[in-house]
mmCIF file of C-alpha atoms and ligand atoms in Angstrom:
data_model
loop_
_atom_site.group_PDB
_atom_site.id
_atom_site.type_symbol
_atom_site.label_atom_id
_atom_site.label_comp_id
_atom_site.label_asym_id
_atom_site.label_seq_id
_atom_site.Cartn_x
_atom_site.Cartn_y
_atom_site.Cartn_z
ATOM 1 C CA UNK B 1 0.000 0.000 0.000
ATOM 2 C CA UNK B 2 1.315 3.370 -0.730
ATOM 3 C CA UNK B 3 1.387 5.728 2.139
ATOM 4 C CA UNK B 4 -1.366 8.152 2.524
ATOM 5 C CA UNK B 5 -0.503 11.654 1.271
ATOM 6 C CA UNK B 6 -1.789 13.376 4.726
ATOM 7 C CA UNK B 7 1.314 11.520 6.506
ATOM 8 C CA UNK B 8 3.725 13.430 4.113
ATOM 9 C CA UNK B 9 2.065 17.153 5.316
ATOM 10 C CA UNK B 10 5.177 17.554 7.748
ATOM 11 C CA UNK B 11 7.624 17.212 4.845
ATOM 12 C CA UNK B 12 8.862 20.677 2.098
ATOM 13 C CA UNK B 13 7.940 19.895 -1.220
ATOM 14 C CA UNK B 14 8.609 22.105 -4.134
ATOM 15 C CA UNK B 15 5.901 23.896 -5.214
ATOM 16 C CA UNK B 16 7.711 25.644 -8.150
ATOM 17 C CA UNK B 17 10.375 27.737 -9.778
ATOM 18 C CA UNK B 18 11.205 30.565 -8.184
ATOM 19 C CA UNK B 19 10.913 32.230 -11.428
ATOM 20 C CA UNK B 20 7.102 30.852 -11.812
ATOM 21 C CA UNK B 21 6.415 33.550 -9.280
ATOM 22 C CA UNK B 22 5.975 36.754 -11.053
ATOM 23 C CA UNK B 23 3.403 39.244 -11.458
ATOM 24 C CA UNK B 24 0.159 37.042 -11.125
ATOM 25 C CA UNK B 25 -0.695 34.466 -8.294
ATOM 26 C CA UNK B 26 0.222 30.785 -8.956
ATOM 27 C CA UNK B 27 -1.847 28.052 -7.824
ATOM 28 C CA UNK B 28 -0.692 24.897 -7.288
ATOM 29 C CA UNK B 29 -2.252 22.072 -5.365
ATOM 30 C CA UNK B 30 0.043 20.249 -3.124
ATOM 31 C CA UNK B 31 -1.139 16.840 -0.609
ATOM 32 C CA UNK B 32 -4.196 17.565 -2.417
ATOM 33 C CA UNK B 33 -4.488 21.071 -0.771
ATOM 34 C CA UNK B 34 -4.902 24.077 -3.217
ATOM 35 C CA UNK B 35 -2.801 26.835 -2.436
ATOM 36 C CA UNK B 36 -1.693 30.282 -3.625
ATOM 37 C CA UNK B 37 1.979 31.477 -4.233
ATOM 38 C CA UNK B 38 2.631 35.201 -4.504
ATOM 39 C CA UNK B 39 5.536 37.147 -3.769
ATOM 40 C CA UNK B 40 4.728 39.628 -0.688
ATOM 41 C CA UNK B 41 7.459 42.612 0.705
ATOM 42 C CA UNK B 42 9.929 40.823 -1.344
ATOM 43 C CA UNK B 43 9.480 37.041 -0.057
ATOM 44 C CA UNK B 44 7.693 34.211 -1.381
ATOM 45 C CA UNK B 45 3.861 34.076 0.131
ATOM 46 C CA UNK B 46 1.916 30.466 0.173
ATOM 47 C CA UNK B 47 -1.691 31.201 1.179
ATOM 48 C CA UNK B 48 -4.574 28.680 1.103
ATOM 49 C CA UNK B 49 -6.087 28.395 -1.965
ATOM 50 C CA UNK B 50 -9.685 30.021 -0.220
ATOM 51 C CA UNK B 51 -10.736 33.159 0.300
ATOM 52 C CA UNK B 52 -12.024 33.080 4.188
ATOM 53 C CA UNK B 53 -15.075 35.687 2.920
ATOM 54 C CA UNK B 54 -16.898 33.244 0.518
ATOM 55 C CA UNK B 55 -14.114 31.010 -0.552
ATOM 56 C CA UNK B 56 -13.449 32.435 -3.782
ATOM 57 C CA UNK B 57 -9.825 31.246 -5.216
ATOM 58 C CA UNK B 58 -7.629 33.674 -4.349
ATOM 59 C CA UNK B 59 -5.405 32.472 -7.345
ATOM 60 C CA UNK B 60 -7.983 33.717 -9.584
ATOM 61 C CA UNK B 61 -7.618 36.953 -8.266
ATOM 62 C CA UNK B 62 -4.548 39.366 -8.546
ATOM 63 C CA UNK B 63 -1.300 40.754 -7.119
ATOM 64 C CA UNK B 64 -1.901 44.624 -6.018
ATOM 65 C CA UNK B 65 1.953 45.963 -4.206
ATOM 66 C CA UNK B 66 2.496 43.416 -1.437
ATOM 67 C CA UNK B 67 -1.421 42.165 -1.119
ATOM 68 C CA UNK B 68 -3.000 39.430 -3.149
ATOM 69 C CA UNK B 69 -6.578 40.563 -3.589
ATOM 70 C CA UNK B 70 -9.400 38.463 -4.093
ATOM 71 C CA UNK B 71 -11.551 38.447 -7.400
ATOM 72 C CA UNK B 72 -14.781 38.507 -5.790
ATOM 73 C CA UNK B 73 -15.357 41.237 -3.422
ATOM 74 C CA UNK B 74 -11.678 42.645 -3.121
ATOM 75 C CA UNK B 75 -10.154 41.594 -0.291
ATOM 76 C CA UNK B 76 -6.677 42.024 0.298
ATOM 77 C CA UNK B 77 -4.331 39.679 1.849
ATOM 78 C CA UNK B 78 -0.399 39.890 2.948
ATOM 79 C CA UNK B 79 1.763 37.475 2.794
ATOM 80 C CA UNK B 80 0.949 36.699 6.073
ATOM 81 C CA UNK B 81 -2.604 35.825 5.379
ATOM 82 C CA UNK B 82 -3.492 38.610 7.005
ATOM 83 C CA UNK B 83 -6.641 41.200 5.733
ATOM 84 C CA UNK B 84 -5.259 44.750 5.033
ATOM 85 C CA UNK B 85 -7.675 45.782 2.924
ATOM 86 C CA UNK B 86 -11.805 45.357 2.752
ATOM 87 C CA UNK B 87 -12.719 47.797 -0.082
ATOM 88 C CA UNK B 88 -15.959 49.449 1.281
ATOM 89 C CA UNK B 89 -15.183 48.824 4.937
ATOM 90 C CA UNK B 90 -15.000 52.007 7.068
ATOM 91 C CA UNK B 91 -12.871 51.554 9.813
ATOM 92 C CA UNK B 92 -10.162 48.702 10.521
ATOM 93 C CA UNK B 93 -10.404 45.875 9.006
ATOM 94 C CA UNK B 94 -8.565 42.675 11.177
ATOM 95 C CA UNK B 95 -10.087 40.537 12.840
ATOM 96 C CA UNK B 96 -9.168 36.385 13.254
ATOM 97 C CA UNK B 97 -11.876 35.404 11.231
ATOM 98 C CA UNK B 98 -10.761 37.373 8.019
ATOM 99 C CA UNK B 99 -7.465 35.492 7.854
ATOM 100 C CA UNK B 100 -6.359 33.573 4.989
ATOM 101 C CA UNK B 101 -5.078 30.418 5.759
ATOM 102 C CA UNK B 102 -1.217 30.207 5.325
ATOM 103 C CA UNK B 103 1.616 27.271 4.135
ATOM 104 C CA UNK B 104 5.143 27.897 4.965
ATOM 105 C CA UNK B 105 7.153 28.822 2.089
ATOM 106 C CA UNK B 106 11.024 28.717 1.246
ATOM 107 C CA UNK B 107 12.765 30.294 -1.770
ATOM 108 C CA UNK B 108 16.219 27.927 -2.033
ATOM 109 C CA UNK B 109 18.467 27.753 -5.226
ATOM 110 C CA UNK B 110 15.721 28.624 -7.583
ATOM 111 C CA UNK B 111 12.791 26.772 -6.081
ATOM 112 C CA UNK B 112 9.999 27.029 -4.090
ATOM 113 C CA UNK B 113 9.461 24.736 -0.911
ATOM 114 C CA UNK B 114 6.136 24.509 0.465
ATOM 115 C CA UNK B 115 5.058 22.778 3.490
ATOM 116 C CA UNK B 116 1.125 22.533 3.904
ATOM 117 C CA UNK B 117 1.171 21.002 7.583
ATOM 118 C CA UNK B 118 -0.591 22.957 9.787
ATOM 119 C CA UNK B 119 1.016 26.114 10.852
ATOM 120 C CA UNK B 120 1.054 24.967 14.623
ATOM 121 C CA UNK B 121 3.534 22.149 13.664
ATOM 122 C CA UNK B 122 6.722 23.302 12.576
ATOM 123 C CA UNK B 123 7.762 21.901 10.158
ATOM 124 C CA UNK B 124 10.665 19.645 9.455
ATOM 125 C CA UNK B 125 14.065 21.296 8.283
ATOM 126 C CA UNK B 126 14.099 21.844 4.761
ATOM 127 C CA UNK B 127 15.579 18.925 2.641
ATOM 128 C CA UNK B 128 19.263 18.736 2.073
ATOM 129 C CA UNK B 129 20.102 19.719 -1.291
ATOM 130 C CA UNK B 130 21.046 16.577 -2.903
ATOM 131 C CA UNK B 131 22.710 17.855 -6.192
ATOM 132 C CA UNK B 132 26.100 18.219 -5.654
ATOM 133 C CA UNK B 133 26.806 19.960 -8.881
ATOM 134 C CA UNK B 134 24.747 22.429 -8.430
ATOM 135 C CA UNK B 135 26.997 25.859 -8.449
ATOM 136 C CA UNK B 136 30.331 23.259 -9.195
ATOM 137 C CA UNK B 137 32.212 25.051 -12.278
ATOM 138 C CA UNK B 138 32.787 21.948 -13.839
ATOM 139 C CA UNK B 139 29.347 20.896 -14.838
ATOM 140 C CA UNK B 140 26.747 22.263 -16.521
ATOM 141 C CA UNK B 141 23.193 22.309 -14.867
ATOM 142 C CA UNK B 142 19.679 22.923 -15.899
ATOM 143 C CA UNK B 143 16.345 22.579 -14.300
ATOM 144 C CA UNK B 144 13.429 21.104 -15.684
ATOM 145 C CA UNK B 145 9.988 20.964 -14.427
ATOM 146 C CA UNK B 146 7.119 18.495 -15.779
ATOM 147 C CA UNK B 147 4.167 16.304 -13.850
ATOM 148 C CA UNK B 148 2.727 12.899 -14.560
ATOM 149 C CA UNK B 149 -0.237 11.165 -13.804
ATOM 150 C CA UNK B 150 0.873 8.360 -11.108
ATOM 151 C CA UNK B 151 1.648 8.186 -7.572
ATOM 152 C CA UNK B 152 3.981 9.059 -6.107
ATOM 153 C CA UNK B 153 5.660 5.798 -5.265
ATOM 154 C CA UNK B 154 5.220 4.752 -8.548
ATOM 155 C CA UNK B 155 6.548 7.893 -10.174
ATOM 156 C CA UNK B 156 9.643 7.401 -8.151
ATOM 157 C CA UNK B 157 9.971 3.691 -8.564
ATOM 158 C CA UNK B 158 9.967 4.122 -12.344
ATOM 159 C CA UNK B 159 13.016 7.125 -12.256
ATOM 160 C CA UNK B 160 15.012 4.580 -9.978
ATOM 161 C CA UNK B 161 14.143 1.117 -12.409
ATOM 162 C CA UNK B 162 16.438 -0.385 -13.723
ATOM 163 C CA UNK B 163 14.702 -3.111 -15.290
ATOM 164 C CA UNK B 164 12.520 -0.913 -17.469
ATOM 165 C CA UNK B 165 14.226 0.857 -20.100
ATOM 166 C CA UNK B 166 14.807 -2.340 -21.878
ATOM 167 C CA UNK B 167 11.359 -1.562 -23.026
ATOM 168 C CA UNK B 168 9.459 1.716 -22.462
ATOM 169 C CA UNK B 169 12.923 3.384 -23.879
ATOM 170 C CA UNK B 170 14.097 0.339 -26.145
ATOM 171 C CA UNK B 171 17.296 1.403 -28.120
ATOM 172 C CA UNK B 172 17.412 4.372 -26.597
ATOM 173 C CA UNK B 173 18.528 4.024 -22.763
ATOM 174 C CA UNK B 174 18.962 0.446 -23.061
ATOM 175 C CA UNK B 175 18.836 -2.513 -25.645
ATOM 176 C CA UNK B 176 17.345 -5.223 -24.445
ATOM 177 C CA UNK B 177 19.696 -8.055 -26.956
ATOM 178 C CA UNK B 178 22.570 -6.942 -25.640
ATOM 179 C CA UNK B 179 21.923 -8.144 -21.161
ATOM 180 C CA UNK B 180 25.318 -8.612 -19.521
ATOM 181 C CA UNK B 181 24.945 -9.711 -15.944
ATOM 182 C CA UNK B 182 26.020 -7.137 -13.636
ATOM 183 C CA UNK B 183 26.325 -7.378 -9.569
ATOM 184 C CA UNK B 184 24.260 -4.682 -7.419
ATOM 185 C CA UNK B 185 25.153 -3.242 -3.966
ATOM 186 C CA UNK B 186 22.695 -2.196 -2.323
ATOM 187 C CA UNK B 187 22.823 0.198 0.838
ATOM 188 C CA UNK B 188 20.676 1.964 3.113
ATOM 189 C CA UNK B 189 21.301 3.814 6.167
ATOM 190 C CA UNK B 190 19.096 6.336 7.876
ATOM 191 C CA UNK B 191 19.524 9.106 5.539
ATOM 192 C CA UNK B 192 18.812 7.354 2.241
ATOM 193 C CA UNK B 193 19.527 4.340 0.204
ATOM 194 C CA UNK B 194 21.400 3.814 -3.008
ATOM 195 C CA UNK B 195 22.101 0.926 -5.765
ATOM 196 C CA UNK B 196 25.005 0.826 -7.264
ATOM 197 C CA UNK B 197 25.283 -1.105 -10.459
ATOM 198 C CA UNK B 198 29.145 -2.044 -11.273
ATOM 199 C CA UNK B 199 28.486 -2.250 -15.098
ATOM 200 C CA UNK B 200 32.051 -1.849 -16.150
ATOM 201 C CA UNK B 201 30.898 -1.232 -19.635
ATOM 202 C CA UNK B 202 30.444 0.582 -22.827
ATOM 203 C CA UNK B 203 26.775 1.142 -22.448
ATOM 204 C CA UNK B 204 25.212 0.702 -25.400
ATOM 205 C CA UNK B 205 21.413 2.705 -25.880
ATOM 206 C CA UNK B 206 21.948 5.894 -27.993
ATOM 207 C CA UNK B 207 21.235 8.372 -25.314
ATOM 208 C CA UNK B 208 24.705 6.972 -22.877
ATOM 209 C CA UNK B 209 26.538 6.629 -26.632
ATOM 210 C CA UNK B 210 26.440 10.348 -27.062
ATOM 211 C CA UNK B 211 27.072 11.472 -23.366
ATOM 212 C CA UNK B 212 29.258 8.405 -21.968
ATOM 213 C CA UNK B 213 32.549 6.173 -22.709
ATOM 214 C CA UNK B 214 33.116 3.353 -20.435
ATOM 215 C CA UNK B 215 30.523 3.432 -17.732
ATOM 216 C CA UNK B 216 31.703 2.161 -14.523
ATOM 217 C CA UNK B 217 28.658 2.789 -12.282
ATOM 218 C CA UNK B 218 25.422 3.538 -12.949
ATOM 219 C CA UNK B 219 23.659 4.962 -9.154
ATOM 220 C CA UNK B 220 19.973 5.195 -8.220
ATOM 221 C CA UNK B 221 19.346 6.883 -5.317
ATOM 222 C CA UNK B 222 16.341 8.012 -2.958
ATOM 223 C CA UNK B 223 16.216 10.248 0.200
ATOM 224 C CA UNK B 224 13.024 11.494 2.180
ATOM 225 C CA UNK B 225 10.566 13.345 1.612
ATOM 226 C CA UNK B 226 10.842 12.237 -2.586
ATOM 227 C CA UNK B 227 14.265 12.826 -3.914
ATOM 228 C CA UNK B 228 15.040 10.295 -6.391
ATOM 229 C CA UNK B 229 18.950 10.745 -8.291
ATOM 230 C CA UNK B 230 20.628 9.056 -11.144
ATOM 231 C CA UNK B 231 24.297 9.398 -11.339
ATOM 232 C CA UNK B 232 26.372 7.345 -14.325
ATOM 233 C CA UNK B 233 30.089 7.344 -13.701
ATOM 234 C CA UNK B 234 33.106 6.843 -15.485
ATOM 235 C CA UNK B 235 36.954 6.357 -15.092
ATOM 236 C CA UNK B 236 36.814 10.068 -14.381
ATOM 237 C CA UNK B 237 33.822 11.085 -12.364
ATOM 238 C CA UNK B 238 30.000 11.633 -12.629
ATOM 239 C CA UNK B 239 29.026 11.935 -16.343
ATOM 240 C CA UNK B 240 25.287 12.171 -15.802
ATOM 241 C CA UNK B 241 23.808 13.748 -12.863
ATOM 242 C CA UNK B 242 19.888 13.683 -13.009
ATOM 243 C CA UNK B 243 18.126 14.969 -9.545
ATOM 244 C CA UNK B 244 14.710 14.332 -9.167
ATOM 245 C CA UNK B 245 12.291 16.339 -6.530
ATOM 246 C CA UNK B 246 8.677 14.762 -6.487
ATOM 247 C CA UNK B 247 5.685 16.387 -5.392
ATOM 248 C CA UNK B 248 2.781 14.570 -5.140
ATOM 249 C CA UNK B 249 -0.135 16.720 -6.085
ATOM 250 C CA UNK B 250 -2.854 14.194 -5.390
ATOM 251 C CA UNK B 251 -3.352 10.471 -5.389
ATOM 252 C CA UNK B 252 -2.971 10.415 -8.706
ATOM 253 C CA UNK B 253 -0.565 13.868 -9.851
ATOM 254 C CA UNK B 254 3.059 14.156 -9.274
ATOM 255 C CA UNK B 255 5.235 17.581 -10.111
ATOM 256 C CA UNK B 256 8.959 16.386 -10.477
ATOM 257 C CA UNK B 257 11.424 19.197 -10.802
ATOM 258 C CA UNK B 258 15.041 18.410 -11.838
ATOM 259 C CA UNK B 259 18.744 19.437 -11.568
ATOM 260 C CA UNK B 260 20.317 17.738 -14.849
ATOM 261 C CA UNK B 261 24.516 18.093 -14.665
ATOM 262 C CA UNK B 262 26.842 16.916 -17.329
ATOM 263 C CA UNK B 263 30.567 18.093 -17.245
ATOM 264 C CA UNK B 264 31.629 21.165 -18.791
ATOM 265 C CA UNK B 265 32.766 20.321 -22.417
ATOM 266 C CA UNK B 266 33.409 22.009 -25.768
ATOM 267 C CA UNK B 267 29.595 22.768 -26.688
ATOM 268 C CA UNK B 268 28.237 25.710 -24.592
ATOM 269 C CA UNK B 269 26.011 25.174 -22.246
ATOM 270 C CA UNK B 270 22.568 26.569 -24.248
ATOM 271 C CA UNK B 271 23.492 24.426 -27.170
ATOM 272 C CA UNK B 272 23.739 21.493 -24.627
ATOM 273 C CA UNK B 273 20.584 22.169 -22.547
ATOM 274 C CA UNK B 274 18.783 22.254 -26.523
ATOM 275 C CA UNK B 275 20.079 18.653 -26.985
ATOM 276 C CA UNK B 276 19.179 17.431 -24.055
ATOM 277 C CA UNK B 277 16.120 18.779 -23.552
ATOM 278 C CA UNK B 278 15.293 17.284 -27.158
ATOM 279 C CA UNK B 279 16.819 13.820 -26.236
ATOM 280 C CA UNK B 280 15.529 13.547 -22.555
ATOM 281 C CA UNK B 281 11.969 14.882 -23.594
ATOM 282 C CA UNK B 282 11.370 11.565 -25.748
ATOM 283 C CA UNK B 283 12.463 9.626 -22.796
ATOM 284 C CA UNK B 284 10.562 11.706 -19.877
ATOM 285 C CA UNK B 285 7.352 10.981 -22.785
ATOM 286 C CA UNK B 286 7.603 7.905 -22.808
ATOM 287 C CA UNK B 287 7.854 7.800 -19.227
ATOM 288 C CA UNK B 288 4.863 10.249 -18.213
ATOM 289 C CA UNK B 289 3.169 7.658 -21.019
ATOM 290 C CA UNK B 290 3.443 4.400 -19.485
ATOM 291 C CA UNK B 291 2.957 5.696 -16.022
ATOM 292 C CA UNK B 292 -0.759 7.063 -17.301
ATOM 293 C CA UNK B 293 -1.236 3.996 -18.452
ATOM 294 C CA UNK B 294 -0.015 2.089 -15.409
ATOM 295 C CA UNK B 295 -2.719 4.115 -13.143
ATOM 296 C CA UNK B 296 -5.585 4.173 -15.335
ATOM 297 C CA UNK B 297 -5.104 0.377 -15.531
ATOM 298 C CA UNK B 298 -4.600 0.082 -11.664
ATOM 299 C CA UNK B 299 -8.030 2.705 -11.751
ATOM 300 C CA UNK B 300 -9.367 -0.134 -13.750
ATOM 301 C CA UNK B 301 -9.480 -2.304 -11.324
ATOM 302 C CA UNK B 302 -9.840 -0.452 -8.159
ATOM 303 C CA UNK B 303 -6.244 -0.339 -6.862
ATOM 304 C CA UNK B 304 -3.006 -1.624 -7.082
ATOM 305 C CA UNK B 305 -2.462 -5.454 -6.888
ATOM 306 C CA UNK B 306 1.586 -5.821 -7.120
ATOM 307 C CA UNK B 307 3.939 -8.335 -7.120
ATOM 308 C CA UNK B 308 7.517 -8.138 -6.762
ATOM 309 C CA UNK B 309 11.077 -9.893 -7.163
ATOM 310 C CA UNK B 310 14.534 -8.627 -5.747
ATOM 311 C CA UNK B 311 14.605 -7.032 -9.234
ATOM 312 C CA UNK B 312 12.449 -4.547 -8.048
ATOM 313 C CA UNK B 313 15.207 -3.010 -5.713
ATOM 314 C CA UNK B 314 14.318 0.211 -4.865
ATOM 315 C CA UNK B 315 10.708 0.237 -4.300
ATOM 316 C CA UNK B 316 10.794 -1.678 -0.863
ATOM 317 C CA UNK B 317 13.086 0.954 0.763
ATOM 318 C CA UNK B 318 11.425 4.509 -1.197
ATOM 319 C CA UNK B 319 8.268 2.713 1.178
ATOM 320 C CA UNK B 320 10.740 1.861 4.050
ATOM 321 C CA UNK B 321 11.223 5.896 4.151
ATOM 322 C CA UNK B 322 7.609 6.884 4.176
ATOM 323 C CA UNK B 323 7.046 4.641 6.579
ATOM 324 C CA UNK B 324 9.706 5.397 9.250
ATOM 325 C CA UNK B 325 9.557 9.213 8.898
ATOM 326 C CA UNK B 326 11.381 9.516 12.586
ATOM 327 C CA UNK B 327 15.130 9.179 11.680
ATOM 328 C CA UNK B 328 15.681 7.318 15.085
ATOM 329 C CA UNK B 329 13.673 4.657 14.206
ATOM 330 C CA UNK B 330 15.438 3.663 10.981
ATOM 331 C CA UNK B 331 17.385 0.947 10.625
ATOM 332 C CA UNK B 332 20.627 -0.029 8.165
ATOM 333 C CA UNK B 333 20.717 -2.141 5.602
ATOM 334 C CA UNK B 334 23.183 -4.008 3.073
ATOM 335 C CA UNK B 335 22.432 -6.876 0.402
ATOM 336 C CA UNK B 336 24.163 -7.274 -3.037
ATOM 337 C CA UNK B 337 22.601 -8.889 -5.875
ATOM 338 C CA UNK B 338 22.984 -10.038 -9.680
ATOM 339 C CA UNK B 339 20.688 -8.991 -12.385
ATOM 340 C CA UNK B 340 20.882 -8.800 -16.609
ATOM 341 C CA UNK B 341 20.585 -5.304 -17.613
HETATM 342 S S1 FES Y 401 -15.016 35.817 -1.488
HETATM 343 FE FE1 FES Y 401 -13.167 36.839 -1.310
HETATM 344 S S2 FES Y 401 -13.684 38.851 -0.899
HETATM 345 FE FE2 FES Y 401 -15.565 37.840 -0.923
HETATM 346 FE FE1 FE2 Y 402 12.102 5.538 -17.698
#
């Protein structure tokens, strides 16, 4: 069973871009609660999605100086969620019950966290960032933001498979003639888990042709709250950095936002993002393609009925995680394994 979303409400999630947050309010529905970003004196602003009058969106409404301002009667609200403004009001206008709900928000390296636990509970400390070649001279890195229509679990499962891109990206990731058996470490400790694959190899799909020689590792890794990363590795270091941050919109709705980090070559960096955007957008379709079809299957038939071998490595631990949110509690673990990839 995948965990329900409510138990994820003490975790940050990325809402956004930092960019995305301009001149007009952004909604975005996170844990399956709508809310609102705006940018108030200067700093991101995450209110509920409702306007506490008569519940009109507030993201339907627009940005006036510091205030967001409803569309319906023209209430004004800081970034604070509180009322500043009641246009035809004579007098002050505060009082508890004309508050706008608020999320915690956190602008960090060109995102935007949100956290929609209640605003009693603090929340957790923001995730480590995870991409450690972000600001690093020697690679070039690019974000990317797109959704897809699974759960979360599954969305993550299918960034850290390696036993699918024999098929949903056939000749282009992998080549499914062409197995050579490779042994897998696996290790978890209370921070995260990883598989390494030792595949000592030329690899041979078209996409690792063009970016890679000799591969000796390929990496998947995932850390809490749904940080999934990819890191292929030659004789001299990381050649392919891919980190993934999920957000899990609904049930059924994930945002992923990602750092993508190649080392600094010959071709500039715009001409590179172009390629890879064009090379990685087949794969990240056929992807978002095969995990709609996964859940409106699964919606088919009421829910998920899954079965698994130890070829399925990740998925045990990514639900290890959700289910042990309290660091103390977690436990370490070590196995190695064959497989034909
Ligand atoms: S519903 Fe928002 S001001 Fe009335
Ligand atoms: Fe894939």
């Amino acid at each position: 069973m995948n965990p329900p979303l409510d138990s994820l409400r003490p975790h940050w999630f990325v809402a956004c871009t930092a960019a995305e947050v301009r001149a007009r309010p952004l909604a975005r529905t996170i844990l399956g609660v709508p809310i609102v970003l705006f940018r108030s004196a200067g700093k991101i602003a995450a209110l509920i999605d409702r306007c506490p009058h008569r519940n009109a969106a507030l993201s339907q409404g627009r940005v006036t100086g510091d205030l967001i301002e409803c569309p319906y009667h023209g209430w004004s609200f800081d970034g604070g969620g509180a009322c500043r403004r009641i246009p035809g009001m004579v007098g002050a206008c505060e009082h508890p019950h004309q508050t706008a709900e608020t999320a915690h928000a956190i602008e960090r390296e060109g995102l935007v966290w949100v956290c929609v636990g209640k605003s009693e509970t603090a929340p957790e400390t923001l995730p480590v960032s995870r991409h450690v070649a972000l600001g690093d001279a020697r690679f070039d890195t690019f974000l990317w933001a797109a959704t897809a229509r699974c759960a979360l679990v599954d969305g993550i499962e299918n960034l850290l498979d390696a036993c699918h891109p024999h098929f949903a990206h056939a000749g282009l990731v992998r080549r499914t003639q062409k197995r050579r058996t490779v042994d897998v470490t696996v290790r978890r400790d209370a921070d995260g888990v990883e598989a390494i694959y030792h595949e000592n190899a030329r690899p041979d799909g078209l996409i690792p042709r063009l970016l890679e020689g000799q591969r000796l590792t390929s990496v998947g890794r995932f850390f809490l709250p749904a940080t999934a990363q990819l890191e292929y590795t030659g004789a001299d270091g990381p050649r392919f950095l891919l980190t993934s941050m999920f957000t899990p919109c609904d049930e059924r709705t994930v945002l992923i936002h990602s750092c993508i980090s190649t080392p600094r070559k010959l071709a500039p960096a715009w001409l590179k993002k172009t390629i890879l955007r064009a090379i990685f957008g087949r794969v990240l379709r056929q992807d978002q393609d095969v995990l709609r079809r996964q859940q409106e299957n699964i919606d088919r038939f009421g829910g998920p009925k899954f079965t698994s071998t130890p070829l399925d490595v990740m998925r045990p631990h990514i639900l290890y995680f959700l289910s042990h949110p309290d660091r103390a509690t977690r436990t370490d673990h070590a196995a190695t394994l064959q497989m034909e990839l």
